[in-house]
Short mmCIF file of C-alpha atoms in Angstrom, two decimals:
data_model
loop_
_atom_site.label_atom_id
_atom_site.label_comp_id
_atom_site.label_asym_id
_atom_site.label_seq_id
_atom_site.Cartn_x
_atom_site.Cartn_y
_atom_site.Cartn_z
CA MET A 23 0.02 -0.01 0.01
CA LEU A 24 1.28 3.60 -0.84
CA SER A 25 1.98 6.00 1.92
CA ARG A 26 0.13 9.27 2.21
CA SER A 27 3.19 11.14 0.90
CA GLU A 28 3.41 8.84 -2.08
CA THR A 29 -0.29 9.25 -3.14
CA SER A 30 -0.01 13.10 -2.88
CA LEU A 31 2.75 13.34 -5.49
CA PRO A 32 1.74 14.76 -8.89
CA ARG A 33 1.79 12.34 -11.74
CA PRO A 34 4.35 13.06 -14.28
CA THR A 35 2.95 14.57 -17.55
CA THR A 36 3.93 13.17 -20.87
CA PHE A 37 4.61 15.68 -23.69
CA PHE A 38 4.28 14.79 -27.32
CA ASN A 39 7.27 16.43 -29.32
CA PHE A 40 6.11 16.59 -33.00
CA LEU A 41 9.80 16.88 -34.13
CA ASN A 42 10.52 13.46 -32.67
CA LEU A 43 8.35 11.89 -35.40
CA PRO A 44 10.35 10.57 -38.51
CA LYS A 45 10.87 13.17 -41.05
CA GLU A 46 8.83 11.26 -43.65
CA ILE A 47 5.82 11.16 -41.31
CA ARG A 48 6.08 14.94 -40.54
CA PHE A 49 6.12 15.70 -44.24
CA ASN A 50 3.16 13.50 -44.85
CA ILE A 51 1.25 15.65 -42.19
CA TYR A 52 2.42 18.82 -43.83
CA ARG A 53 1.26 17.51 -47.27
CA GLU A 54 -2.14 16.55 -45.80
CA ALA A 55 -2.53 19.90 -44.04
CA LEU A 56 -1.07 22.25 -46.77
CA ALA A 57 -1.13 20.40 -50.14
CA ASN A 58 -4.07 18.04 -49.90
CA GLN A 59 -1.66 15.07 -50.66
CA THR A 60 -1.24 15.98 -54.42
CA HIS A 61 -1.46 19.68 -54.70
CA ARG A 62 -3.90 22.63 -54.31
CA THR A 63 -4.38 25.33 -56.83
CA PHE A 64 -4.03 28.85 -55.42
CA PHE A 65 -5.31 31.75 -57.56
CA LEU A 66 -3.43 34.96 -57.22
CA PHE A 67 -4.85 38.51 -57.82
CA GLN A 68 -4.29 42.06 -57.10
CA ASP A 69 -6.56 45.02 -57.11
CA SER A 70 -4.94 48.23 -58.25
CA GLY A 71 -2.68 49.56 -55.52
CA SER A 72 -3.45 46.69 -53.02
CA ARG A 73 -1.41 43.77 -51.83
CA VAL A 74 -1.54 40.38 -53.53
CA GLU A 75 -4.35 38.13 -52.42
CA CYS A 76 -4.58 34.39 -52.57
CA PHE A 77 -7.71 32.00 -52.67
CA ALA A 78 -8.33 28.35 -53.28
CA PRO A 79 -12.06 27.85 -53.94
CA GLY A 80 -13.71 24.60 -53.28
CA GLN A 81 -10.77 23.13 -51.42
CA PRO A 82 -10.17 22.26 -47.72
CA LYS A 83 -9.23 24.90 -45.25
CA LEU A 84 -5.49 25.61 -45.26
CA ARG A 85 -3.84 25.02 -41.87
CA LEU A 86 -1.40 27.80 -41.86
CA ASP A 87 -1.09 27.65 -38.10
CA LEU A 88 1.62 25.12 -38.65
CA LEU A 89 3.82 27.86 -39.99
CA TYR A 90 3.88 29.53 -36.62
CA VAL A 91 4.57 26.69 -34.21
CA ASN A 92 8.42 27.18 -34.21
CA LYS A 93 11.22 27.94 -36.72
CA LYS A 94 12.01 24.25 -37.35
CA ILE A 95 8.40 23.34 -38.30
CA HIS A 96 8.02 26.57 -40.29
CA ASP A 97 11.13 25.86 -42.34
CA GLU A 98 9.87 22.29 -43.14
CA ALA A 99 6.27 23.30 -43.81
CA VAL A 100 6.91 26.12 -46.23
CA VAL A 101 8.85 23.62 -48.46
CA VAL A 102 5.56 21.85 -48.94
CA LEU A 103 3.32 24.87 -49.10
CA TYR A 104 5.32 26.58 -51.89
CA GLY A 105 6.99 23.42 -53.46
CA SER A 106 3.83 21.09 -53.61
CA ASN A 107 1.18 23.51 -54.90
CA ARG A 108 0.15 25.07 -58.04
CA PHE A 109 -0.04 28.90 -58.24
CA ASN A 110 -2.24 30.45 -60.92
CA VAL A 111 -1.90 34.09 -61.80
CA VAL A 112 -5.23 35.74 -62.19
CA ASP A 113 -4.94 39.13 -63.90
CA THR A 114 -4.72 40.71 -67.30
CA THR A 115 -1.67 39.99 -69.44
CA GLU A 116 -0.54 43.69 -69.21
CA ARG A 117 -0.28 43.56 -65.39
CA GLN A 118 1.11 40.07 -65.02
CA SER A 119 4.73 40.81 -64.48
CA SER A 120 3.85 43.47 -61.72
CA LEU A 121 1.56 40.91 -60.07
CA LEU A 122 4.27 38.22 -60.24
CA LYS A 123 6.86 40.57 -58.74
CA ALA A 124 4.56 41.83 -56.02
CA PHE A 125 3.82 38.08 -55.14
CA PHE A 126 7.52 37.10 -54.96
CA ASP A 127 8.33 40.25 -52.85
CA ARG A 128 5.55 39.35 -50.41
CA ILE A 129 6.62 35.83 -49.78
CA GLY A 130 10.26 36.61 -49.83
CA SER A 131 13.15 35.47 -52.06
CA ALA A 132 13.69 32.20 -50.20
CA ASN A 133 10.02 31.10 -50.49
CA ALA A 134 9.90 32.25 -54.15
CA ALA A 135 12.85 30.05 -54.90
CA MET A 136 10.84 27.00 -53.62
CA LEU A 137 7.96 27.45 -56.05
CA THR A 138 7.77 24.52 -58.52
CA TYR A 139 4.50 24.97 -60.38
CA LEU A 140 3.14 28.20 -61.89
CA CYS A 141 0.42 29.11 -64.45
CA ILE A 142 0.68 32.47 -66.25
CA SER A 143 -0.48 33.95 -69.60
CA PHE A 144 1.64 33.36 -72.68
CA PRO A 145 3.50 36.49 -73.57
CA ALA A 146 1.30 38.93 -75.53
CA ASP A 147 2.55 39.68 -79.11
CA LYS A 148 2.16 42.84 -81.22
CA GLY A 149 -0.53 41.22 -83.40
CA THR A 150 -1.25 43.29 -86.52
CA GLY A 151 0.87 46.01 -85.20
CA CYS A 152 4.00 44.04 -85.97
CA LEU A 153 5.83 45.03 -89.02
CA PRO A 154 7.78 42.56 -91.23
CA GLY A 155 11.25 41.92 -89.68
CA GLU A 156 10.26 43.32 -86.31
CA ALA A 157 10.38 41.21 -83.01
CA LEU A 158 6.92 39.84 -82.24
CA PHE A 159 7.18 40.62 -78.52
CA ARG A 160 7.93 43.80 -76.59
CA GLU A 161 10.42 43.69 -73.72
CA GLU A 162 7.58 44.45 -71.25
CA ASP A 163 5.67 41.35 -72.51
CA LEU A 164 8.64 39.08 -71.69
CA LEU A 165 9.22 40.39 -68.22
CA SER A 166 7.22 37.55 -66.74
CA LEU A 167 9.47 34.95 -67.99
CA LYS A 168 12.53 36.86 -67.00
CA LEU A 169 11.17 37.02 -63.50
CA LEU A 170 10.80 33.34 -63.38
CA GLU A 171 14.40 32.89 -64.36
CA GLU A 172 15.70 35.33 -61.76
CA ARG A 173 13.44 34.23 -58.79
CA CYS A 174 12.34 30.78 -59.22
CA ALA A 175 15.37 28.46 -58.91
CA LYS A 176 13.24 25.30 -58.42
CA LEU A 177 10.43 25.82 -60.92
CA THR A 178 9.89 22.54 -62.75
CA THR A 179 6.38 22.96 -64.25
CA LEU A 180 4.96 25.98 -66.17
CA GLU A 181 1.55 26.34 -67.85
CA LEU A 182 1.23 29.24 -70.38
CA PHE A 183 -2.41 30.18 -70.88
CA VAL A 184 -3.35 31.26 -74.49
CA HIS A 185 -6.43 33.16 -75.55
CA SER A 186 -7.44 34.98 -78.64
CA ASN A 187 -6.56 38.61 -77.44
CA ASN A 188 -3.08 37.86 -76.33
CA SER A 189 -1.61 35.34 -78.85
CA SER A 190 -2.17 36.03 -82.53
CA VAL A 191 1.21 34.24 -83.13
CA LEU A 192 -0.25 31.09 -82.06
CA ILE A 193 -4.04 31.31 -83.00
CA ASP A 194 -4.35 33.37 -86.30
CA GLY A 195 -2.15 31.86 -88.92
CA LYS A 196 -2.92 34.91 -91.23
CA VAL A 197 -1.54 37.51 -89.07
CA HIS A 198 2.11 36.45 -89.25
CA GLU A 199 4.10 34.75 -91.90
CA PRO A 200 5.56 31.35 -90.91
CA GLN A 201 9.07 32.67 -90.51
CA TYR A 202 7.97 35.36 -88.07
CA ARG A 203 5.93 32.84 -86.02
CA ARG A 204 8.83 30.48 -85.81
CA ALA A 205 11.26 33.31 -84.84
CA GLY A 206 8.69 34.50 -82.11
CA LEU A 207 8.33 31.02 -80.76
CA MET A 208 12.02 30.31 -80.79
CA GLN A 209 12.53 33.49 -78.76
CA ILE A 210 10.11 32.23 -76.14
CA GLU A 211 11.80 28.80 -76.12
CA GLY A 212 15.12 30.46 -75.58
CA LEU A 213 13.97 32.34 -72.57
CA LEU A 214 12.35 29.14 -71.12
CA LYS A 215 15.52 27.17 -71.53
CA ARG A 216 17.29 29.77 -69.36
CA ILE A 217 15.11 28.45 -66.51
CA PHE A 218 17.42 25.45 -65.97
CA SER A 219 15.01 23.63 -63.45
CA LEU A 220 12.10 23.66 -65.79
CA ASN A 221 11.17 20.32 -67.40
CA LYS A 222 7.48 20.44 -67.98
CA ILE A 223 5.80 23.16 -70.17
CA ALA A 224 2.08 23.10 -71.23
CA ILE A 225 0.33 25.50 -73.58
CA ARG A 226 -3.27 25.72 -72.32
CA LEU A 227 -5.66 26.94 -75.09
CA TYR A 228 -8.77 28.70 -73.78
CA SER A 229 -10.13 30.32 -76.94
CA GLY A 230 -9.42 30.19 -80.70
CA VAL A 231 -7.86 27.41 -82.94
CA LEU A 232 -4.25 26.86 -82.65
CA ASP A 233 -2.27 27.41 -85.92
CA HIS A 234 -0.97 24.09 -87.15
CA THR A 235 2.56 25.37 -87.82
CA ALA A 236 2.78 26.78 -84.34
CA SER A 237 1.34 23.38 -82.84
CA GLU A 238 4.05 21.48 -84.68
CA LEU A 239 6.79 23.71 -83.55
CA MET A 240 5.70 23.64 -79.96
CA GLU A 241 5.54 19.82 -80.04
CA SER A 242 9.13 19.86 -81.49
CA PHE A 243 10.12 21.92 -78.26
CA GLY A 244 8.67 19.18 -76.04
CA TRP A 245 5.73 21.32 -75.00
CA VAL A 246 2.38 19.79 -74.31
CA VAL A 247 -0.82 21.34 -75.82
CA LEU A 248 -3.93 21.29 -73.62
CA ARG A 249 -7.45 22.62 -74.29
CA GLY A 250 -9.40 24.46 -71.62
CA ASP A 251 -9.41 22.72 -68.22
CA GLU A 252 -8.08 19.53 -69.67
CA ARG A 253 -6.39 17.38 -66.88
CA TRP A 254 -2.56 17.16 -66.92
CA ARG A 255 -0.13 15.25 -64.90
#
C-alpha cells in the first residue's frame, strides 16, 4: 500500500514532441494540411494599389497555423506549401509581371525560390501592329519569363495560358508569316531554356484554334498542348 506522501505526489505529464516523429511522417502531415496530398491550386490576384491576395475555391481549409509553431516546423512546412502546390496568376496580361513581382516580394526570395508549379499567360504579341522583320514581342511582355528565371530556382512545371486576345502568333495563322511565327516561338523557347530547373511546359488553349505550324513547332520543343481545363499530370 502507498503511503500518504506517495499518493499526494503529482503524476508526471507526458509531452508529445512533433519533431521526434520521423521526417517522412512529418512531411506527410504537412502535405495533408497544406497540399491535400497531391497539390492545391491557389489563385493570385491584385486590385490596383493593393497587396496580392490568394484564394483556393472549393478546397479544404489551409492549416497555416503550422507555420507559426516554431522555426524548425516553419522551415519544413513552407517547403511543402510553396513546393507542392500550383499557383495560378489571375490578372490581365498587361499587369502580369507586376503581379508576379509583388507576389515574390511578399513571400520573400527564399520562398519564391521554392515554387515548383506556376500558371501564367503566354506573352502577348504585337498582333497586326507587328511590321515585317520586327520582333513579335515587346520587352515588357517578356518580363514575366525573365522574373521566373531570376526568382524561381526550383520551378519545374509551367503552364502558359493562350487566348485569342493575347496570342495572334499562335491562333491566327493569317496575321504572321511562318518565318515570323517561328522566330517568335524560338525566342520564347530560348527564354524558357534559361530556367534550368524547368522540365514540363504546357500551352493551355482557352479560345481560338491553334495554328497548325505553331502546334508542330511547340511539339518539337517538347511542350504539351492542352485545351481548356483538360487534366494534366
